[in-house]
Amino acid sequence: MSRRSASPRRHASLGLALIACMLASAAFAKQNDGPPPARRVNVTEQIFGHTVSDPYRWMENEPNPEFQKWLTAQGDYTRARLDALPTLKAWQETLQKTSGSEVVHRAQRYVGGRLFFIRQEGQGSGTLMLREADGKERVLLDPATLAGEGGHASITLFAPSPDGSKVAVNTDRGGAEVTRLEVFDVNTGKPTGDAVEPVWGEFAADWLPDGSGFAYTQMAPADQRTNGDPLQDMRLRFHRLGAPAAQDPILLRAGKGEGVNASFEIPSNRFPTIKFPTGSRWAVAAVTGAQPETRYCVAPQAEAIKPGVHWRCIAAQEDQVQEAVVHGDTLYLVSAHKRSNGEVLALDLSQADATLAQARSVLPLEQDDIVVGLVLTDTQKLAPARDALYVKVTRNGIDSVRRIDYVSGKSSAIPMPLAGAASLFHADDNQGGFLLELRGWTTPPKSWRYDPKDSAMHTLGQDQSSPADYSMIETTETEYVSKDGTHVPLTILHRKDAVADGSHRAILWGYGTFGLSVVPVFNPVRLEWVKHGNIFAYAHVRGGGEKGESWHQDGKGANKHKGVEDFVAGVQALGKLGYSRPERTGLISGSGGGLLLGGALVSEPKAFGAAVLRVAFVNPIRLMHAHNGANLIGEFGDPGKASDFPYMLASDPYQNIKPHTAYPPVMLDVSLNDSRVDPWQTGKFAAALRAANTSGKPIWIRTNANGGHGIQVSLGAEATEFADIYAFLDAQLPTP
């Protein structure tokens, strides 16, 4: 849940170099009993009084043909071993059949009586569709039809214009998330000629209310990036339809140089964005990044599209505001400053001297109600519609919606059609009501549009059907006690007929970073693991947002070890409850959760049976030498500061690998087009782990030459990856 990237040129050259190495590396792997060894170079330095050794730092160099060749050989070696596993073929057949029959609808947007959405099935990453008011559906953009180099094309985001006549679409190549933002005419399906690039895949176009143009957050040219980091020094630009993109003015800029606004200076590692709501004269600009706290400033819309406008800044990062929207002259905000679980505030912008301190609370909440935190779904916390402000409120993992009337200020609860977590919650100030999709661990997503005219939910007709019968699976929600006495939530998916005799293989999933909550998700690929007699459990460790912002802070920075302790205690809890045994439990995490699983692996290598790290971040003291590194300082700390370095070193899995230690079996998934976590993080960690390991257990690197960080992964690609994971765990986790 972070925002990161790298240049398309870098990924294209990397991919070509890797393909060129494949034949030679395959022959090399076959001639050796073990995976190709890694060269060691003694690099030792003193940093803030700490001695740091880094024998595999050479892998960080770029360009790096030696590392590319080594990594490709690793993938070839692992592929040969995976293909020989006895249960792989059965898992491939089962999961491909499951994913092949799935049809997923997501990212729905209702504009002018028409529904825009992504339809995803099989091997595709998703097709942009339109449903007309009469119910007829047609394809707006199939990314497979886009010509170009750099791998398969995917749609990362789209934004219809306020009247629905046009749509701005972000498309990337090879999963790299560096996109071309292009405008298409909705009636004809053809491009209008308006296109800008490069744009990081998480930033959609922000249209003016009249649809005459849009703002966009553009990545800096390669020669203007601090430390060469593609996610630094971004600039917010404005494009008027029909005008040359090269002339688009810079409205705001991160870092220094042309376009910097004296009233709204932005650090180089943060990202400027803007919204132009139809129901207000104000534009709201935000400074975002890989942390929930966001800075918000406002300016009149008519002035906000001009360079050099004076911005009125309302919320600073220390105010712990996580979301803000405006309707009329009222700015609504979600803040965790006074209440860890968050509160909804309102501020009158018509008062020129109004400050955040004058904001009033506008939504009564119970003690367990949560309105803060991040989720990897298409949901807003505050959804401003034409008729009212709608707010997503979570209690014990179940989402509900509250309505706040703009005129009276009265709040009321909207009856929910089923108990579940929202995978879609969106409103638009051009029309009344909202879109909602709810799902559960074993309940497929069901979607509705709420119409305030009759105060009723109306189905979108896009309910996902289950590709198989999972009625034999049930969910147990419980808590366990961590090392320091903290009670940690635990979700366990198991067959109803599972006997609590400890005989089952188990997967324990965790993340614990960025305040991201692990919420219910209907995932047939994971349910198949359970259907076949295994356990799939989720540890809601500290560092996430399941218990509010305090839960995030308790597992962040210098407290990272607490999340690790929670994760290890989750393995013990599964054993005590009789679902599994530590030696039969495999841990899975990745991305920012690499510190969680990597920390568990190096601190408690005997506490579990196997580990799978997916595109994992495992070397935080080298943060500033990684693409996207500066973006992560707010969550992990700054290794250039004497105050931060000691705890970052203590939580660095790579630096804490112990020599002459028996480590459990480990598989590390790495994608070669990953723009969020550099592949050298995986390479360094695997090489050091192998050099220290005395168990004789495998430490494999599984490579994906045609994928990125997994944000836009196809259903088929997910099935392929998890067939490998399940076959690996079958082979490594003992049965009774």
XYZ file of C-alpha atoms in Angstrom:
736
model
C 0.000 0.000 0.000
C 2.565 2.337 -0.724
C 3.272 4.335 -3.807
C 6.373 3.574 -5.864
C 7.821 3.192 -9.355
C 10.689 2.952 -11.839
C 11.215 4.098 -15.392
C 9.727 2.160 -18.331
C 13.101 2.251 -20.099
C 14.766 0.590 -17.118
C 12.219 -2.227 -17.123
C 12.373 -2.766 -20.874
C 16.166 -3.078 -20.846
C 16.079 -5.267 -17.762
C 13.552 -7.605 -19.331
C 15.560 -7.935 -22.561
C 18.764 -8.612 -20.668
C 17.087 -11.272 -18.558
C 15.598 -13.021 -21.579
C 19.031 -13.038 -23.218
C 20.450 -14.777 -20.152
C 17.814 -17.488 -19.830
C 19.328 -20.203 -22.052
C 22.824 -19.893 -20.591
C 21.561 -19.803 -17.013
C 19.333 -22.854 -17.536
C 22.329 -24.902 -18.630
C 24.334 -23.574 -15.678
C 21.613 -24.565 -13.191
C 21.330 -28.109 -14.564
C 25.043 -28.707 -14.090
C 24.938 -27.922 -10.359
C 23.268 -29.731 -7.489
C 22.562 -26.466 -5.681
C 21.412 -23.066 -6.851
C 24.066 -20.845 -8.462
C 26.330 -19.353 -5.773
C 26.584 -15.616 -5.204
C 29.855 -13.736 -5.199
C 30.810 -12.148 -1.868
C 32.584 -8.812 -1.582
C 33.691 -7.628 1.836
C 31.980 -4.279 2.464
C 32.167 -3.039 6.057
C 31.366 0.441 7.360
C 30.703 2.297 10.563
C 27.307 3.995 10.738
C 26.381 5.952 13.863
C 28.688 3.736 15.931
C 27.401 0.450 14.456
C 29.547 -1.905 12.385
C 27.645 -2.917 9.258
C 28.768 -5.699 6.909
C 27.159 -6.014 3.488
C 28.813 -8.735 1.351
C 26.172 -8.668 -1.385
C 25.913 -4.915 -1.901
C 27.230 -5.390 -5.419
C 23.746 -6.634 -6.351
C 22.417 -3.085 -5.918
C 24.455 -1.665 -8.786
C 22.520 -0.541 -11.851
C 22.776 -1.536 -14.634
C 23.927 -4.908 -13.365
C 24.261 -7.717 -15.944
C 25.989 -9.958 -13.387
C 23.052 -9.759 -10.977
C 20.552 -10.188 -13.805
C 22.314 -13.358 -14.947
C 22.513 -14.703 -11.389
C 18.854 -13.948 -10.674
C 17.697 -15.556 -13.911
C 19.729 -18.663 -13.088
C 18.068 -18.737 -9.673
C 14.659 -18.714 -11.292
C 15.589 -21.497 -13.685
C 16.951 -23.639 -10.864
C 13.809 -23.120 -8.768
C 11.495 -23.734 -11.711
C 13.102 -27.128 -12.321
C 12.673 -28.081 -8.644
C 9.094 -26.847 -8.483
C 8.150 -28.743 -11.621
C 9.393 -31.937 -9.982
C 7.239 -31.572 -6.844
C 4.685 -34.391 -6.569
C 1.574 -32.262 -5.959
C 2.273 -29.401 -8.372
C 0.311 -30.739 -11.332
C -2.768 -31.423 -9.199
C -2.655 -27.906 -7.731
C -2.190 -26.377 -11.186
C -5.214 -28.206 -12.557
C -7.362 -27.352 -9.535
C -6.461 -23.665 -9.314
C -6.518 -23.000 -13.054
C -9.961 -24.567 -13.248
C -11.076 -22.414 -10.333
C -9.657 -19.161 -11.688
C -10.681 -19.953 -15.261
C -14.356 -20.001 -14.330
C -14.252 -16.768 -12.303
C -15.647 -13.459 -13.542
C -14.858 -10.447 -11.363
C -16.362 -6.968 -11.670
C -14.595 -4.105 -9.903
C -13.966 -0.348 -9.813
C -17.580 0.487 -10.667
C -18.366 4.156 -11.309
C -21.912 5.388 -11.926
C -22.014 8.550 -14.049
C -24.991 10.089 -15.802
C -27.090 6.931 -15.613
C -24.316 4.747 -17.052
C -22.049 2.296 -15.232
C -18.311 2.132 -15.935
C -16.476 -0.914 -14.579
C -13.621 -3.373 -15.039
C -14.466 -6.947 -15.990
C -11.731 -9.448 -15.200
C -11.612 -13.120 -16.082
C -9.083 -15.832 -16.860
C -5.651 -14.631 -17.922
C -6.650 -11.001 -18.469
C -5.872 -8.171 -16.073
C -9.206 -6.496 -16.786
C -11.250 -4.894 -19.584
C -12.915 -1.482 -19.237
C -16.649 -1.872 -19.834
C -19.688 0.411 -20.079
C -23.281 -0.432 -19.266
C -25.754 1.956 -20.843
C -28.895 3.130 -19.080
C -30.894 0.531 -21.027
C -28.724 -2.285 -19.648
C -26.701 -2.963 -22.784
C -22.983 -3.494 -22.178
C -20.029 -2.888 -24.455
C -16.248 -2.852 -24.309
C -14.646 0.567 -23.962
C -11.026 -0.573 -23.841
C -9.458 -4.007 -23.918
C -5.788 -3.454 -22.980
C -4.827 -6.571 -24.953
C -5.571 -4.592 -28.138
C -3.041 -1.866 -27.334
C 0.076 -2.013 -29.458
C 3.449 -1.381 -27.882
C 6.499 -2.904 -26.266
C 7.389 -3.711 -22.671
C 5.072 -6.625 -21.918
C 1.324 -7.053 -21.558
C -0.771 -3.925 -21.065
C -2.979 -3.463 -17.994
C -5.464 -0.833 -16.872
C -4.414 0.442 -13.460
C -7.068 3.172 -13.095
C -9.722 5.057 -15.022
C -11.641 8.276 -14.403
C -14.840 9.208 -16.294
C -15.411 12.898 -16.911
C -18.216 14.433 -14.801
C -20.752 14.135 -17.638
C -19.557 10.646 -18.628
C -18.734 11.622 -22.204
C -15.024 10.875 -21.842
C -12.843 8.612 -19.750
C -9.176 9.003 -18.841
C -7.444 5.618 -18.591
C -4.075 4.725 -17.042
C -2.366 1.782 -18.776
C 0.996 0.222 -17.910
C 3.244 -2.467 -19.406
C 4.457 -5.672 -17.793
C 2.952 -4.768 -14.438
C 5.483 -1.962 -13.922
C 2.766 0.563 -12.878
C 4.359 3.373 -14.881
C 1.443 4.443 -17.035
C 0.295 6.371 -20.047
C -2.800 8.395 -19.133
C -4.978 8.689 -22.229
C -8.452 10.129 -22.838
C -11.056 8.150 -24.815
C -14.388 9.289 -26.229
C -17.045 7.144 -24.584
C -19.468 7.146 -27.520
C -16.907 6.071 -30.122
C -14.354 4.300 -27.923
C -11.592 6.107 -29.769
C -8.779 8.184 -28.252
C -9.286 11.932 -28.329
C -5.601 12.655 -28.826
C -5.130 13.808 -25.239
C -2.436 11.759 -23.513
C 0.246 12.377 -20.879
C 3.044 10.248 -19.434
C 4.714 8.966 -17.373
C 2.155 8.814 -14.582
C 2.484 6.472 -11.594
C -0.347 3.934 -11.780
C -2.036 4.989 -8.536
C -2.808 8.508 -9.758
C -5.926 8.964 -11.874
C -6.934 12.084 -13.763
C -8.801 14.681 -11.676
C -11.373 16.324 -13.938
C -12.669 19.875 -13.750
C -16.439 19.950 -13.113
C -17.087 21.086 -16.701
C -14.907 18.320 -18.164
C -12.752 20.765 -20.118
C -9.520 19.487 -18.626
C -7.927 17.539 -15.818
C -5.033 17.628 -13.381
C -2.554 14.782 -13.156
C 0.492 13.858 -11.075
C 3.417 13.319 -13.414
C 6.688 11.573 -12.643
C 9.773 13.745 -13.017
C 12.142 13.391 -15.978
C 14.979 10.980 -15.203
C 17.562 13.766 -14.892
C 15.437 15.661 -12.339
C 14.908 12.877 -9.789
C 16.580 13.085 -6.402
C 19.064 10.198 -6.118
C 17.644 8.817 -9.362
C 14.492 7.692 -7.513
C 11.550 7.701 -9.972
C 9.057 8.373 -7.188
C 10.672 11.617 -6.091
C 10.125 15.157 -7.367
C 6.695 14.556 -8.901
C 4.755 17.501 -10.210
C 1.031 18.215 -10.422
C 0.134 19.520 -13.885
C -3.033 20.679 -15.605
C -4.060 19.566 -19.093
C -6.674 21.431 -21.093
C -8.309 19.113 -23.650
C -6.929 19.736 -27.112
C -3.841 21.577 -25.880
C -0.291 20.224 -26.396
C 0.715 18.177 -23.330
C 4.203 19.674 -23.454
C 2.685 23.029 -22.531
C 0.754 21.771 -19.492
C 1.529 24.152 -16.595
C 2.893 22.887 -13.284
C 0.448 23.669 -10.475
C 2.453 22.131 -7.619
C 5.810 20.427 -7.390
C 7.560 18.186 -4.898
C 11.177 19.066 -4.187
C 12.889 22.094 -5.684
C 12.949 23.759 -9.077
C 10.438 25.026 -11.609
C 6.863 24.894 -10.352
C 7.521 25.075 -6.610
C 4.770 27.049 -4.866
C 5.959 29.134 -1.921
C 2.601 28.771 -0.135
C 2.599 24.988 -0.527
C 6.127 23.598 -0.416
C 6.278 19.818 -0.730
C 9.142 17.467 0.210
C 10.662 15.635 -2.746
C 9.475 12.233 -1.468
C 5.789 13.151 -1.321
C 3.112 13.248 -4.048
C 0.829 16.214 -4.854
C -2.766 15.471 -5.927
C -5.924 17.552 -6.306
C -9.719 17.224 -6.451
C -12.243 19.574 -8.129
C -15.627 18.627 -6.604
C -18.732 19.665 -8.503
C -20.562 20.562 -5.314
C -18.100 23.218 -4.176
C -16.159 26.264 -5.306
C -13.079 24.898 -3.559
C -10.314 22.681 -4.860
C -8.662 20.371 -2.330
C -4.996 19.530 -2.790
C -3.260 16.779 -0.858
C 0.312 15.701 -0.203
C 0.293 11.915 0.010
C 2.773 9.071 0.357
C 3.296 5.645 1.878
C 1.740 6.558 5.225
C -1.829 7.363 6.253
C -1.236 10.925 7.488
C -1.870 13.456 4.735
C -1.467 17.224 4.364
C -4.465 19.113 2.931
C -4.740 22.629 1.511
C -7.545 24.459 -0.299
C -7.878 27.167 -2.935
C -10.720 28.455 -5.145
C -11.119 26.157 -8.162
C -10.855 29.021 -10.630
C -7.441 29.920 -9.195
C -6.193 26.412 -8.417
C -5.554 25.621 -12.096
C -3.116 28.523 -12.324
C 0.540 28.270 -11.314
C 1.548 30.280 -8.263
C -1.875 30.470 -6.604
C -1.883 30.992 -2.843
C -2.959 27.817 -1.038
C -4.627 27.868 2.363
C -3.254 24.875 4.272
C -5.656 23.355 6.793
C -4.146 20.063 7.955
C -0.468 19.293 8.479
C 0.978 15.808 8.683
C 1.174 15.939 12.470
C -2.599 16.527 12.617
C -3.055 12.852 11.648
C -5.732 13.581 9.056
C -6.210 10.574 6.788
C -8.879 11.819 4.388
C -10.586 15.079 3.466
C -13.394 16.063 1.095
C -15.371 19.236 0.541
C -19.022 19.992 -0.183
C -20.142 23.582 -0.529
C -18.064 25.557 1.957
C -17.674 22.670 4.389
C -14.471 20.659 4.572
C -14.996 17.213 6.080
C -12.003 15.387 7.517
C -11.157 12.077 9.161
C -8.601 12.542 11.929
C -6.945 10.174 14.401
C -5.398 13.023 16.402
C -7.762 12.915 19.389
C -9.364 9.503 18.881
C -7.230 6.543 17.775
C -10.181 4.974 15.965
C -10.789 8.269 14.178
C -13.466 10.942 14.125
C -15.258 12.859 11.383
C -14.792 16.619 11.589
C -16.319 19.545 9.709
C -14.793 22.980 9.119
C -16.446 26.051 7.580
C -14.142 27.325 4.823
C -16.194 30.498 4.330
C -14.482 31.801 7.450
C -11.171 33.087 6.129
C -9.379 32.555 9.436
C -10.845 29.110 10.180
C -8.313 26.570 11.429
C -8.427 22.849 12.104
C -8.691 23.585 15.809
C -12.148 25.036 15.132
C -13.418 21.916 13.361
C -16.359 20.198 15.039
C -17.154 16.517 15.331
C -20.195 15.615 13.204
C -20.646 11.852 13.616
C -21.401 10.126 16.938
C -19.387 6.897 17.186
C -19.352 3.959 19.552
C -16.095 2.928 21.229
C -15.390 0.095 18.766
C -16.323 2.082 15.635
C -13.319 2.718 13.368
C -13.174 5.323 10.594
C -9.386 5.334 10.033
C -6.927 2.908 8.471
C -6.046 1.704 4.994
C -7.429 -1.215 3.001
C -6.432 -2.611 -0.399
C -9.913 -2.183 -1.810
C -11.755 0.483 -3.788
C -13.281 2.248 -0.803
C -13.511 5.785 0.472
C -13.779 6.694 4.143
C -15.704 9.845 3.238
C -17.924 9.607 0.160
C -19.521 12.974 -0.722
C -22.668 12.602 -2.832
C -25.007 15.318 -4.043
C -27.533 14.630 -1.287
C -25.356 13.806 1.722
C -21.968 12.751 3.034
C -21.632 8.990 3.441
C -19.082 7.525 5.836
C -17.700 3.977 6.022
C -17.555 2.751 9.607
C -15.914 -0.534 10.611
C -16.633 -2.559 13.732
C -14.973 -5.927 14.357
C -14.071 -6.207 10.668
C -17.644 -5.589 9.442
C -18.385 -2.419 7.470
C -21.444 -0.202 7.655
C -22.406 3.155 6.143
C -23.584 6.285 7.950
C -25.341 9.174 6.236
C -24.772 12.799 7.292
C -27.336 15.203 5.842
C -25.674 18.370 4.499
C -28.491 20.688 5.582
C -29.583 19.375 8.961
C -26.335 17.684 9.977
C -28.379 14.715 11.162
C -26.629 11.349 10.956
C -28.322 8.014 10.374
C -27.301 4.415 9.683
C -28.019 2.865 6.282
C -29.318 -0.713 6.696
C -26.779 -3.147 5.235
C -28.007 -5.963 2.965
C -25.486 -8.389 4.461
C -22.666 -8.470 7.007
C -19.312 -8.115 5.310
C -16.347 -5.931 4.404
C -16.608 -3.321 1.661
C -14.563 -4.004 -1.460
C -16.238 -1.031 -3.154
C -17.599 2.124 -1.531
C -17.835 5.185 -3.735
C -19.974 8.295 -4.151
C -19.874 11.137 -6.620
C -21.055 14.679 -5.918
C -22.745 14.812 -9.336
C -25.494 12.472 -8.135
C -27.171 11.122 -5.027
C -26.414 7.890 -3.211
C -23.411 5.604 -3.399
C -22.078 2.337 -4.787
C -21.348 -0.489 -2.372
C -19.947 -3.988 -2.609
C -19.725 -6.321 0.395
C -17.916 -9.616 0.753
C -16.882 -12.119 3.401
C -14.167 -14.722 3.833
C -16.441 -17.344 2.240
C -19.089 -15.031 0.736
C -18.613 -13.801 -2.863
C -18.892 -10.025 -3.407
C -22.376 -8.619 -3.942
C -22.826 -5.079 -5.268
C -25.520 -2.411 -5.002
C -26.332 1.197 -5.710
C -28.032 3.070 -2.884
C -30.676 5.506 -4.137
C -31.708 8.198 -1.624
C -34.968 8.759 -3.527
C -36.425 5.540 -2.129
C -33.799 4.908 0.570
C -33.165 1.473 -0.923
C -30.326 -0.671 -2.196
C -30.625 -1.721 -5.842
C -28.509 -4.568 -7.187
C -25.973 -3.808 -9.899
C -26.478 -7.300 -11.266
C -22.773 -7.992 -10.919
C -22.716 -10.309 -7.940
C -19.758 -12.649 -8.160
C -20.671 -16.311 -8.153
C -18.513 -18.882 -6.447
C -16.574 -21.025 -8.940
C -16.834 -24.021 -6.597
C -18.726 -25.254 -3.559
C -17.119 -23.957 -0.362
C -20.012 -24.681 1.960
C -17.780 -27.074 3.905
C -15.583 -24.137 5.038
C -16.277 -21.979 8.055
C -14.515 -19.051 9.703
C -13.468 -18.842 13.344
C -12.687 -15.395 14.738
C -10.678 -15.416 17.955
C -7.809 -13.694 19.743
C -4.527 -14.914 21.181
C -2.008 -13.448 23.615
C 1.301 -12.155 22.266
C 4.647 -12.108 24.075
C 3.933 -8.882 25.963
C 0.359 -9.822 26.875
C -1.361 -7.966 24.029
C -4.467 -9.644 22.605
C -4.148 -10.075 18.837
C -7.113 -10.912 16.541
C -6.836 -14.151 14.570
C -9.032 -15.308 11.666
C -8.994 -19.037 10.924
C -10.522 -20.608 7.798
C -11.007 -24.358 8.179
C -13.278 -27.167 7.106
C -16.306 -27.689 9.320
C -15.240 -31.284 9.828
C -11.647 -30.393 10.769
C -10.526 -32.330 13.846
C -8.503 -30.309 16.370
C -5.683 -32.844 16.547
C -2.888 -30.660 15.153
C -2.597 -32.755 12.002
C -3.367 -30.083 9.415
C -0.914 -28.124 7.342
C -1.509 -24.408 7.903
C -0.708 -21.090 6.278
C -0.505 -18.044 8.539
C -0.763 -14.766 6.639
C 0.277 -11.383 8.055
C 1.253 -7.884 6.960
C 1.422 -5.341 9.799
C 2.568 -2.231 7.911
C 1.270 1.231 6.890
C -1.802 0.838 9.111
C -3.186 -1.493 6.444
C -5.989 -3.700 7.751
C -6.257 -7.321 6.642
C -10.000 -7.502 5.916
C -12.307 -10.279 4.704
C -11.653 -11.253 1.107
C -13.372 -13.905 -0.982
C -10.478 -15.632 -2.721
C -11.188 -19.056 -4.247
C -7.472 -19.702 -4.806
C -6.953 -19.537 -1.034
C -10.197 -21.342 -0.259
C -9.039 -24.327 -2.308
C -6.157 -24.798 0.146
C -8.733 -25.085 2.926
C -11.129 -27.221 0.930
C -8.352 -29.799 0.560
C -8.093 -30.213 4.319
C -5.643 -27.463 5.279
C -5.862 -24.288 7.384
C -5.582 -20.699 6.121
C -5.289 -18.189 8.966
C -4.752 -14.416 9.163
C -2.874 -12.822 12.068
C -4.002 -9.203 12.502
C -0.675 -8.109 13.955
C 0.339 -4.707 15.262
C 1.442 -2.307 12.544
C -1.865 -2.801 10.752
C -5.028 -0.781 11.302
C -7.437 -3.417 12.619
C -7.690 -1.704 16.022
C -7.250 1.884 14.919
C -4.256 4.160 14.561
C -2.780 3.154 17.921
C -2.531 -0.438 16.601
C -0.555 0.926 13.660
C 1.755 2.987 15.848
C 2.338 0.049 18.200
C 3.925 -1.930 15.351
C 5.664 0.879 13.472
C 9.259 2.118 13.452
C 10.974 1.285 16.744
C 7.995 -0.953 17.597
C 8.367 -3.197 14.537
C 9.489 -6.095 16.750
C 6.042 -6.184 18.382
C 4.405 -7.179 15.093
C 7.052 -9.869 14.651
C 6.297 -11.194 18.125
C 2.576 -11.180 17.291
C 3.238 -13.190 14.116
C 5.278 -15.852 15.903
C 2.691 -16.046 18.689
C 0.047 -16.664 16.004
C 1.843 -19.881 15.047
C 1.768 -20.972 18.680
C -1.925 -20.099 18.904
C -2.795 -22.341 15.965
C -1.000 -25.147 17.777
C -2.719 -24.536 21.105
C -6.113 -24.465 19.384
C -5.333 -27.799 17.727
C -5.513 -26.583 14.138
C -1.881 -27.336 13.344
C 1.608 -27.631 14.816
C 4.469 -25.129 14.400
C 6.421 -27.529 12.180
C 3.335 -27.866 9.943
C 2.733 -24.115 9.663
C 4.070 -21.967 6.836
C 4.196 -18.172 7.027
C 3.364 -15.919 4.061
C 3.875 -12.183 3.711
C 5.512 -9.757 1.340
C 6.062 -6.217 0.149
C 6.234 -4.055 3.295
C 5.367 -7.186 5.271
C 8.842 -8.475 4.417
C 10.045 -6.917 7.666
C 7.373 -8.891 9.517
C 8.109 -12.305 8.006
C 11.822 -11.659 7.533
C 12.004 -10.598 11.168
C 10.255 -13.785 12.287
C 12.550 -15.875 10.113
C 15.823 -14.497 11.481
C 14.709 -14.149 15.106
C 12.729 -17.384 15.543
C 13.821 -19.808 12.787
C 12.614 -22.855 14.753
C 9.159 -21.444 15.501
C 7.493 -22.515 12.224
C 7.920 -24.963 9.373
C 8.438 -22.842 6.222
C 8.260 -19.309 4.848
C 7.168 -17.727 1.564
C 8.212 -14.109 0.983
C 6.490 -12.384 -1.939
C 8.242 -9.339 -3.519
C 9.520 -8.579 -0.034
C 11.195 -5.498 1.438
C 13.936 -6.911 3.695
C 16.831 -4.398 3.828
C 15.537 -1.116 5.314
C 18.908 0.402 6.203
C 19.536 0.627 2.431
C 16.212 2.386 1.969
C 17.685 5.484 0.380
C 19.525 3.427 -2.227
C 16.331 1.782 -3.472
C 13.773 2.970 -5.987
C 10.789 4.171 -3.982
C 12.923 4.237 -0.839
C 12.430 7.867 0.154
C 8.670 7.362 -0.058
C 8.886 4.815 2.791
C 10.669 6.989 5.364
C 7.423 7.929 7.096
C 6.687 4.270 7.868
C 10.104 2.693 8.374
C 12.317 5.608 9.431
C 15.255 7.488 7.926
C 18.540 5.506 7.951
C 20.398 8.791 7.580
C 19.328 9.902 11.066
C 21.155 8.859 14.220
C 17.791 8.629 15.985
C 16.326 6.173 13.478
C 19.249 4.038 12.366
C 19.551 1.820 15.483
C 15.956 0.589 15.382
C 16.061 0.221 11.597
C 19.180 -1.919 11.923
C 17.480 -3.997 14.622
C 14.477 -4.645 12.323
C 16.555 -5.307 9.171
C 16.116 -9.018 8.293
C 19.128 -9.077 5.956
C 21.420 -7.587 8.577
C 20.177 -9.918 11.310
C 20.764 -13.250 9.584
C 22.754 -15.351 12.042
C 25.689 -17.424 10.728
C 25.783 -21.188 11.243
C 22.029 -21.360 11.889
C 19.470 -23.942 10.801
C 16.783 -22.080 8.870
C 13.475 -23.579 7.709
C 12.612 -23.988 4.003
C 12.141 -20.623 2.302
C 10.798 -19.597 -1.095
C 11.192 -15.989 -2.210
C 8.984 -14.732 -5.041
C 10.449 -11.855 -7.041
C 9.010 -10.040 -10.065
C 11.492 -8.576 -12.487
C 9.311 -5.580 -13.435
C 8.628 -4.640 -9.811
C 8.599 -0.859 -9.414
C 7.860 -0.898 -5.693
C 10.518 -3.222 -4.239
C 13.820 -3.649 -6.077
C 14.679 -7.293 -6.905
C 18.108 -6.894 -5.263
C 16.360 -6.920 -1.883
C 15.358 -10.532 -2.542
C 18.743 -11.401 -4.059
C 20.791 -10.117 -1.126
C 18.570 -11.755 1.475
C 18.503 -15.147 -0.259
C 22.268 -15.174 -0.800
C 23.022 -14.286 2.823
C 20.476 -16.773 4.136
C 22.000 -19.589 2.100
C 25.508 -18.741 3.260
C 24.380 -18.937 6.896
C 22.034 -21.929 6.659
C 23.045 -25.282 8.168
C 19.699 -27.110 7.902
C 20.105 -28.291 4.326
C 16.559 -27.090 3.673
C 15.875 -25.322 0.352
C 16.110 -21.578 -0.054
C 14.678 -20.928 -3.495
C 14.064 -17.815 -5.559
C 10.994 -18.014 -7.792
C 11.192 -15.391 -10.542
C 8.445 -13.851 -12.629
C 9.931 -12.221 -15.718
C 6.596 -10.786 -16.907
C 5.145 -9.295 -13.742
C 5.385 -6.346 -11.389
C 4.448 -5.956 -7.746
C 1.216 -7.894 -8.227
C -1.183 -4.956 -8.091
C -2.850 -5.785 -11.426
C -2.171 -9.530 -11.501
C -4.504 -11.676 -13.600
C -6.589 -14.430 -12.032
C -4.595 -17.001 -13.975
C -1.247 -15.596 -12.821
C -2.373 -15.732 -9.195
C -3.423 -19.350 -9.664
C -0.034 -20.200 -11.186
C 1.856 -18.587 -8.303
C -0.189 -20.275 -5.591
C 0.031 -23.688 -7.247
C 3.799 -23.325 -6.794
C 3.390 -22.124 -3.210
C 1.054 -24.950 -2.215
C 3.224 -27.619 -3.849
C 6.275 -26.163 -2.056
C 4.506 -26.235 1.314
C 3.190 -29.749 0.672
C 6.770 -30.895 0.175
C 8.231 -29.021 3.156
C 5.580 -29.194 5.886
C 5.441 -32.680 7.431
C 2.264 -34.690 7.856
C 1.611 -36.835 10.966
